[in-house]
Amino acid sequence: MFRLLRFLLKLAIGFVVLSVAWVLLYAFVPVPFTLTMAGDLVAGRGVTKEWRPLADIDPDMPRAAIAGEDSEFCTHHGFDWGAIAGAAMHNAEGKRIRGGSTISQQTAKNVFLFQGGGYVRKALEAWFTLLIETIWGKRRIMEVYLNVAETGIGTYGVEAGSIRYFRHSAERLSPIEAGRIAAVLPLPKKRAAIDPSGFVRRHGDRLARYVGVVRRNGLDACLR
């Protein structure tokens, strides 16, 4: 029993050291690849991505992401407990499953883990969320999120998404374009930002209007 406990302790310490080192590395180095990208390669879809620093992404893009995904991004410390509780109540009523993940949680999952559910993955997601909030800070979290999030089938990051949908760099996105890319983020394999119809068009146009609200109310203050 003592040997088992000592082994488990060493395993836990090793995991902590390696995970902290991994997060520290990505605080300075662009994320080269993720498990989600690997899944696209295995499925034969290919991967298109191009890293762009946050300073070179139109400010309306992170504003649209905040409007659509996480309005409390600049004020929470990785977890929006109100949104999590609301999602739990919504799901308990038997309605369509809705998540309560913040941009920080989504970034932790996209960079370090795999897609899908399960308590083990959620526990690891919480651990990596705490690490990136502590080590990276908000600007780096948003920068990484906008570079690794799926923006279409086999397309990763807003730069690749902007070129795919609008034929120009994410350095100059209109509020409508930013809103439509943000509308694709929750279900990138089922939605397209170019010539959208139905929900994507309505939701994207709504997010485009909220871009100004985010700016005026300082909801993106941590990114300025």
Tab-separated table of C-alpha atoms in Angstrom:
chain	number	residue	atom	x	y	z
A	1	MET	CA	0.000	0.000	0.000
A	2	PHE	CA	2.826	2.404	0.900
A	3	ARG	CA	4.525	1.744	-2.442
A	4	LEU	CA	1.263	2.372	-4.276
A	5	LEU	CA	0.697	5.656	-2.445
A	6	ARG	CA	4.284	6.734	-3.155
A	7	PHE	CA	3.833	5.869	-6.844
A	8	LEU	CA	0.564	7.827	-7.037
A	9	LEU	CA	2.190	10.797	-5.288
A	10	LYS	CA	5.072	10.785	-7.768
A	11	LEU	CA	2.600	10.501	-10.620
A	12	ALA	CA	0.604	13.478	-9.331
A	13	ILE	CA	3.727	15.600	-8.833
A	14	GLY	CA	4.971	14.679	-12.303
A	15	PHE	CA	1.641	15.661	-13.851
A	16	VAL	CA	1.636	19.023	-12.060
A	17	VAL	CA	5.211	19.807	-13.119
A	18	LEU	CA	4.649	18.791	-16.738
A	19	SER	CA	1.323	20.605	-17.061
A	20	VAL	CA	2.747	23.821	-15.597
A	21	ALA	CA	5.751	23.600	-17.936
A	22	TRP	CA	3.415	23.005	-20.907
A	23	VAL	CA	1.308	26.048	-20.048
A	24	LEU	CA	4.434	28.169	-19.506
A	25	LEU	CA	5.743	27.173	-22.937
A	26	TYR	CA	2.521	28.191	-24.659
A	27	ALA	CA	2.577	31.521	-22.851
A	28	PHE	CA	5.276	32.525	-25.343
A	29	VAL	CA	5.126	30.049	-28.240
A	30	PRO	CA	2.230	29.801	-30.734
A	31	VAL	CA	0.259	26.589	-30.250
A	32	PRO	CA	1.472	24.357	-33.109
A	33	PHE	CA	-1.142	21.627	-33.038
A	34	THR	CA	-4.085	20.240	-31.040
A	35	LEU	CA	-5.857	16.912	-30.620
A	36	THR	CA	-8.880	18.310	-32.452
A	37	MET	CA	-6.679	19.107	-35.443
A	38	ALA	CA	-5.296	15.580	-35.259
A	39	GLY	CA	-8.859	14.267	-35.447
A	40	ASP	CA	-9.436	16.199	-38.669
A	41	LEU	CA	-6.255	14.778	-40.163
A	42	VAL	CA	-7.239	11.226	-39.221
A	43	ALA	CA	-10.660	11.820	-40.797
A	44	GLY	CA	-8.955	12.945	-43.988
A	45	ARG	CA	-10.255	16.498	-43.841
A	46	GLY	CA	-6.915	18.292	-43.624
A	47	VAL	CA	-6.107	21.306	-41.473
A	48	THR	CA	-5.874	24.969	-42.475
A	49	LYS	CA	-4.540	27.421	-39.890
A	50	GLU	CA	-2.461	30.572	-39.668
A	51	TRP	CA	-1.393	32.174	-36.393
A	52	ARG	CA	-2.074	35.880	-35.986
A	53	PRO	CA	-1.181	37.900	-32.853
A	54	LEU	CA	-4.089	39.528	-31.046
A	55	ALA	CA	-2.666	42.972	-31.860
A	56	ASP	CA	-3.079	42.135	-35.553
A	57	ILE	CA	-6.693	40.928	-35.265
A	58	ASP	CA	-9.459	43.475	-35.699
A	59	PRO	CA	-10.718	44.431	-32.198
A	60	ASP	CA	-14.287	43.733	-33.291
A	61	MET	CA	-13.452	40.002	-33.472
A	62	PRO	CA	-12.716	39.500	-29.748
A	63	ARG	CA	-15.661	41.782	-29.000
A	64	ALA	CA	-17.942	39.540	-31.055
A	65	ALA	CA	-16.523	36.460	-29.286
A	66	ILE	CA	-17.194	38.058	-25.906
A	67	ALA	CA	-20.730	38.968	-26.991
A	68	GLY	CA	-21.476	35.476	-28.241
A	69	GLU	CA	-19.543	33.210	-25.898
A	70	ASP	CA	-18.641	34.895	-22.616
A	71	SER	CA	-19.868	38.364	-21.669
A	72	GLU	CA	-18.106	38.150	-18.281
A	73	PHE	CA	-14.745	37.220	-19.799
A	74	CYS	CA	-12.878	40.212	-18.381
A	75	THR	CA	-14.283	39.887	-14.859
A	76	HIS	CA	-14.364	36.184	-14.025
A	77	HIS	CA	-11.353	34.068	-13.085
A	78	GLY	CA	-11.977	31.268	-15.549
A	79	PHE	CA	-15.446	30.127	-14.486
A	80	ASP	CA	-18.805	31.866	-14.794
A	81	TRP	CA	-20.675	30.150	-11.987
A	82	GLY	CA	-23.957	31.870	-12.854
A	83	ALA	CA	-23.798	30.582	-16.444
A	84	ILE	CA	-22.817	27.110	-15.246
A	85	ALA	CA	-25.763	26.986	-12.828
A	86	GLY	CA	-28.133	28.280	-15.497
A	87	ALA	CA	-26.951	25.646	-17.983
A	88	ALA	CA	-27.360	22.908	-15.364
A	89	MET	CA	-30.959	23.980	-14.653
A	90	HIS	CA	-31.721	24.242	-18.369
A	91	ASN	CA	-30.347	20.756	-19.042
A	92	ALA	CA	-32.125	19.281	-16.004
A	93	GLU	CA	-35.437	20.345	-17.553
A	94	GLY	CA	-34.763	17.962	-20.430
A	95	LYS	CA	-34.230	20.681	-23.009
A	96	ARG	CA	-31.504	20.693	-25.659
A	97	ILE	CA	-28.131	20.391	-23.908
A	98	ARG	CA	-26.531	23.789	-23.354
A	99	GLY	CA	-23.034	24.442	-22.051
A	100	GLY	CA	-21.874	27.068	-19.586
A	101	SER	CA	-18.200	27.083	-20.545
A	102	THR	CA	-16.257	30.335	-20.585
A	103	ILE	CA	-13.764	31.308	-23.260
A	104	SER	CA	-11.022	30.334	-20.786
A	105	GLN	CA	-12.486	26.845	-20.360
A	106	GLN	CA	-12.933	26.419	-24.102
A	107	THR	CA	-9.329	27.499	-24.658
A	108	ALA	CA	-8.039	25.028	-22.065
A	109	LYS	CA	-10.024	22.219	-23.707
A	110	ASN	CA	-9.061	23.156	-27.264
A	111	VAL	CA	-5.333	23.459	-26.545
A	112	PHE	CA	-4.566	20.759	-24.001
A	113	LEU	CA	-7.373	18.200	-24.177
A	114	PHE	CA	-9.840	16.440	-26.438
A	115	GLN	CA	-13.428	17.139	-27.409
A	116	GLY	CA	-16.303	15.302	-25.748
A	117	GLY	CA	-17.614	14.952	-22.225
A	118	GLY	CA	-16.774	12.904	-19.173
A	119	TYR	CA	-15.863	13.834	-15.626
A	120	VAL	CA	-12.150	13.146	-16.076
A	121	ARG	CA	-11.922	15.516	-19.037
A	122	LYS	CA	-13.933	18.178	-17.191
A	123	ALA	CA	-11.627	17.887	-14.160
A	124	LEU	CA	-8.562	18.287	-16.369
A	125	GLU	CA	-10.234	21.204	-18.126
A	126	ALA	CA	-10.769	22.932	-14.773
A	127	TRP	CA	-7.114	22.396	-13.839
A	128	PHE	CA	-5.788	23.814	-17.106
A	129	THR	CA	-8.280	26.699	-16.909
A	130	LEU	CA	-6.845	27.687	-13.530
A	131	LEU	CA	-3.328	27.452	-14.930
A	132	ILE	CA	-3.910	29.625	-17.994
A	133	GLU	CA	-5.827	32.219	-15.979
A	134	THR	CA	-2.903	32.401	-13.543
A	135	ILE	CA	0.012	32.166	-15.988
A	136	TRP	CA	-1.259	33.595	-19.270
A	137	GLY	CA	-3.720	36.329	-18.360
A	138	LYS	CA	-6.688	37.505	-20.391
A	139	ARG	CA	-4.946	38.878	-23.498
A	140	ARG	CA	-3.017	35.658	-24.091
A	141	ILE	CA	-6.101	33.519	-23.447
A	142	MET	CA	-8.072	35.469	-26.043
A	143	GLU	CA	-5.168	35.404	-28.485
A	144	VAL	CA	-4.825	31.630	-28.231
A	145	TYR	CA	-8.602	31.114	-28.364
A	146	LEU	CA	-8.945	33.106	-31.568
A	147	ASN	CA	-6.094	31.134	-33.133
A	148	VAL	CA	-7.079	27.555	-32.246
A	149	ALA	CA	-10.893	27.638	-32.217
A	150	GLU	CA	-12.540	25.861	-35.152
A	151	THR	CA	-14.065	28.297	-37.614
A	152	GLY	CA	-15.155	25.662	-40.118
A	153	ILE	CA	-14.464	22.092	-41.170
A	154	GLY	CA	-10.685	21.702	-41.045
A	155	THR	CA	-10.283	25.451	-40.506
A	156	TYR	CA	-8.743	26.784	-37.292
A	157	GLY	CA	-8.443	30.336	-36.053
A	158	VAL	CA	-10.074	33.555	-37.155
A	159	GLU	CA	-7.305	34.353	-39.648
A	160	ALA	CA	-7.907	31.160	-41.619
A	161	GLY	CA	-11.666	31.608	-41.169
A	162	SER	CA	-11.606	35.181	-42.422
A	163	ILE	CA	-9.601	34.205	-45.502
A	164	ARG	CA	-11.900	31.227	-46.148
A	165	TYR	CA	-15.148	33.148	-45.831
A	166	PHE	CA	-14.312	36.743	-46.773
A	167	ARG	CA	-11.080	36.479	-48.795
A	168	HIS	CA	-9.137	38.880	-46.571
A	169	SER	CA	-7.160	38.908	-43.331
A	170	ALA	CA	-8.699	39.075	-39.859
A	171	GLU	CA	-6.764	42.320	-39.482
A	172	ARG	CA	-9.724	44.141	-41.042
A	173	LEU	CA	-13.065	42.601	-40.183
A	174	SER	CA	-16.332	44.478	-40.280
A	175	PRO	CA	-18.688	44.007	-37.313
A	176	ILE	CA	-20.936	41.862	-39.548
A	177	GLU	CA	-18.027	39.625	-40.563
A	178	ALA	CA	-16.777	39.315	-36.975
A	179	GLY	CA	-20.301	38.543	-35.781
A	180	ARG	CA	-20.788	35.796	-38.349
A	181	ILE	CA	-17.478	34.137	-37.525
A	182	ALA	CA	-18.447	34.273	-33.840
A	183	ALA	CA	-21.804	32.705	-34.694
A	184	VAL	CA	-19.989	29.744	-36.263
A	185	LEU	CA	-17.754	29.043	-33.220
A	186	PRO	CA	-20.186	26.869	-31.193
A	187	LEU	CA	-20.830	24.431	-34.084
A	188	PRO	CA	-18.094	25.004	-36.679
A	189	LYS	CA	-18.634	21.716	-38.511
A	190	LYS	CA	-22.308	22.476	-39.117
A	191	ARG	CA	-22.273	26.215	-39.802
A	192	ALA	CA	-20.679	28.526	-42.345
A	193	ALA	CA	-20.144	32.283	-42.101
A	194	ILE	CA	-20.186	32.916	-45.846
A	195	ASP	CA	-23.621	33.473	-47.380
A	196	PRO	CA	-25.279	32.234	-44.177
A	197	SER	CA	-28.979	31.629	-43.792
A	198	GLY	CA	-31.319	30.960	-40.917
A	199	PHE	CA	-29.820	30.909	-37.439
A	200	VAL	CA	-26.248	31.815	-38.440
A	201	ARG	CA	-27.376	34.929	-40.281
A	202	ARG	CA	-29.729	36.052	-37.508
A	203	HIS	CA	-27.327	35.281	-34.682
A	204	GLY	CA	-24.328	36.711	-36.532
A	205	ASP	CA	-26.160	39.963	-37.281
A	206	ARG	CA	-27.260	40.151	-33.642
A	207	LEU	CA	-23.675	39.693	-32.441
A	208	ALA	CA	-22.570	42.409	-34.879
A	209	ARG	CA	-24.927	44.809	-33.118
A	210	TYR	CA	-23.617	43.733	-29.704
A	211	VAL	CA	-20.029	44.513	-30.753
A	212	GLY	CA	-20.730	48.174	-30.081
A	213	VAL	CA	-22.291	47.349	-26.714
A	214	VAL	CA	-19.184	45.409	-25.686
A	215	ARG	CA	-16.985	48.357	-26.668
A	216	ARG	CA	-19.108	51.051	-25.014
A	217	ASN	CA	-19.614	49.103	-21.777
A	218	GLY	CA	-15.944	48.191	-21.500
A	219	LEU	CA	-16.615	44.443	-21.530
A	220	ASP	CA	-13.345	44.057	-23.450
A	221	ALA	CA	-11.359	46.336	-21.096
A	222	CYS	CA	-8.910	43.576	-20.182
A	223	LEU	CA	-7.837	43.337	-23.835
A	224	ARG	CA	-7.055	47.022	-24.387
